[in-house]
Amino acid sequence: MSTASTRRLTTAQALVRFLAAQYTERDGVRRRLITGTWGIFGHGNVAGLGQALVEYREAMPYHQGRNEQAMVHAAVGHARQLNRLSAQAVTTSIGPGATNLVTGAALATINRLPVLLLPGDYFASHAADPLLQQLEHPVEADVSVNDALRPVSRYFDRITRPEALLASALQAMRVLSDPAETGAVTLALPQDVQAEAYDWPKEFFADRVWRVRRPAPDPAELAEAVRAIRAAARPLIVAGGGVHHSEAEPALKALVDATGIPVASTQAGKGALRHDHPADLGGIGHTGTAVSDALARTADLVIGVGTRYSDFTTASGTLFQHPGVRFLNLNITAFDAHKLAAATLVCDARSGLAALTEALAGHRVDAAYETEYRTGKARWDETVEGAFRADDDSAVPTQTQVLGALDAVVGDADVVINAAGSLPGDLHKLWRARSPRQYHLEYGYSCMGYEIPAALGVQQAAPATPVWALVGDGTYLMNPTEIVTAVQENLPVKLVLVQNHGYASIGGLSESVGAERFGTDYRHRVADGSFTGAPLPVDLAANAASLGMDVLRAKTVRELREALSTARSATRPTCVYVETAPASDVLPAEAWWDVPVAEVSARAAATDARAVYERAVADRRRHL
């Protein structure tokens, strides 16, 4: 090949140039596929990718992270906000930097969200062997710590020669841009290969467009689906995250408006219908609303749209109790479409919903069924109002009143982010989603520490949008370090830091399964080793301030409302800190969740919990 048709670059330089020229296109709109790179440099990537990112800094934006796991969370939040049409890359050194990626990679792949991981690796030549932080395997010399990323990646390759990047980079982009296959993609980069030069074909650096397909439903599958819906007396749609990823919210609304079929939503699907639509019943499953779960128990046809049916959604197989219940799953991924022995529509959510609407012309559920679920929705709306209401503005707010105060402040386009603790249950039951991207719950992996870095990624994707990270004290202690990055990049994220002195959700779960809240409290130990002393003298608000945030402390409901209003208009990272009062009227779960209880125990709490468990597990069904 002549020098006129090649360009001599290092492998790292070639990779950065290549990534800067990749685009997605859906519905005629073109977007950059890799919008930027997060990085923490050490040996293993500083002299390779680090140098390349300096050389091409105008073509590839760089973001400096503080924690490797957090960088992946930021990239995941970014991709979700952009409906998986754009992604970010994350580079780390060899060793701890690389292994810190595993949790974030698992989160991305479980949630079907794209992120490109570029960890450093050992010397491919073994010239320096073993090097600092290298894992030595006695019988497999080609193994490194990066192999821990294999089971949590949708595509993995180790680039042991420069020219191997030509094929592997294309495969990586294919997976990142494929809505049926996407997740974490890992290209492990031996540090000597990163710095090695090669004569690259100039075609490798040409602009390349990856078209994101909208496959239509198979005619035979569509006909079967239409027959099933027409025959159903009590159909129920379960909207999952795939509705949002496909931008299928208008198509879902059109189907529901035409047929009257009600919609319940998973954590990822909430907001698929606006909360005040008469057919929107709110969350479903263990953290669902009373009206959604009541209809789920009597539904004779469950129509899953873009959902993977986690155990929270199905109440561990106990929710759908109609004797003849059948499932119809519309999903772009056949793996998910076939769950629960369902009839399938393997297609894009928007395409499939539009086809169903057209094919079901003239069909509508019985008027009595509509009246039933609308009445149930009205009752639940009263429950929400009661949970949000604070009769005494001078009182310490409960957690649900914190959500009520936030609900009164946010605009329709604001984004509210959460992932773990007791907040997901309250949010799924109570939050009134006003737009498709307002409700951002990561509950596929329920990863503590996700919220703050994800808020950075969302803010990068939507610079003019107020972005709120709702964080409990346990989650905050897991991963506050990206506050520094928010300050450095002047990302005006809003942090609502709720102090309730421990793992509130796990404490309640511990009590219900006979573990007696052991090890779930942030308090001083007392003589018998339990955690029943005074709260620890830890000031999380001061910590957030020390990391560069503006901090507003709110002690009462009135002060909380004022602080939230001030934070919403802030132009730099701002934290609202509030200590909550224990709620005497915590909303109970409307459906079960299987957490096995000790079959034998000498403690009464465990034996009593086991009796309750055995009664609940008897309702589990295998849908075949």
Short mmCIF file of C-alpha atoms in Angstrom, two decimals, residues 387-389 396-407 418 420-428 430-431 470-473 496-505 557 560 564 578-587:
data_model
loop_
_atom_site.label_atom_id
_atom_site.label_comp_id
_atom_site.label_asym_id
_atom_site.label_seq_id
_atom_site.Cartn_x
_atom_site.Cartn_y
_atom_site.Cartn_z
CA ALA A 387 -47.97 11.51 50.93
CA PHE A 388 -46.68 14.78 49.46
CA ARG A 389 -48.74 17.08 51.67
CA VAL A 396 -38.99 18.38 59.81
CA PRO A 397 -40.01 16.80 56.48
CA THR A 398 -40.49 13.11 55.90
CA GLN A 399 -38.89 11.54 52.84
CA THR A 400 -42.15 11.56 50.88
CA GLN A 401 -42.62 15.23 51.77
CA VAL A 402 -39.14 15.89 50.36
CA LEU A 403 -40.40 14.42 47.09
CA GLY A 404 -43.54 16.54 47.33
CA ALA A 405 -41.47 19.68 47.76
CA LEU A 406 -39.32 18.74 44.77
CA ASP A 407 -42.42 17.92 42.71
CA ASN A 418 -31.87 8.02 41.57
CA ALA A 420 -30.66 2.82 45.25
CA GLY A 421 -31.89 2.93 48.82
CA SER A 422 -35.44 3.66 49.97
CA LEU A 423 -35.99 6.45 47.43
CA PRO A 424 -36.61 4.18 44.39
CA GLY A 425 -39.65 2.65 46.06
CA ASP A 426 -41.15 6.01 46.97
CA LEU A 427 -40.34 7.48 43.56
CA HIS A 428 -41.81 4.56 41.60
CA LEU A 430 -45.37 8.53 43.89
CA TRP A 431 -43.40 10.54 41.33
CA LEU A 470 -31.40 12.41 44.74
CA VAL A 471 -28.98 10.77 47.15
CA GLY A 472 -29.31 9.18 50.58
CA ASP A 473 -26.51 9.28 53.13
CA VAL A 496 -30.58 16.64 47.09
CA LEU A 497 -28.79 14.95 49.98
CA VAL A 498 -31.20 13.15 52.31
CA GLN A 499 -29.78 12.24 55.72
CA ASN A 500 -31.60 9.39 57.47
CA HIS A 501 -28.63 7.87 59.32
CA GLY A 502 -28.30 4.51 57.64
CA TYR A 503 -29.50 2.07 55.03
CA ALA A 504 -33.20 2.78 55.42
CA SER A 505 -34.48 0.36 52.78
CA VAL A 557 -40.54 21.93 55.04
CA LEU A 560 -36.68 22.92 51.99
CA LEU A 564 -34.95 23.71 46.21
CA VAL A 578 -32.06 17.85 54.54
CA GLU A 579 -32.38 15.55 57.52
CA THR A 580 -35.68 13.69 57.37
CA ALA A 581 -38.06 12.69 60.11
CA PRO A 582 -39.09 9.03 60.36
CA ALA A 583 -42.41 8.60 58.58
CA SER A 584 -45.24 7.00 60.55
CA ASP A 585 -47.23 6.33 57.38
CA VAL A 586 -44.68 4.68 55.08
CA LEU A 587 -46.50 3.29 52.06
#
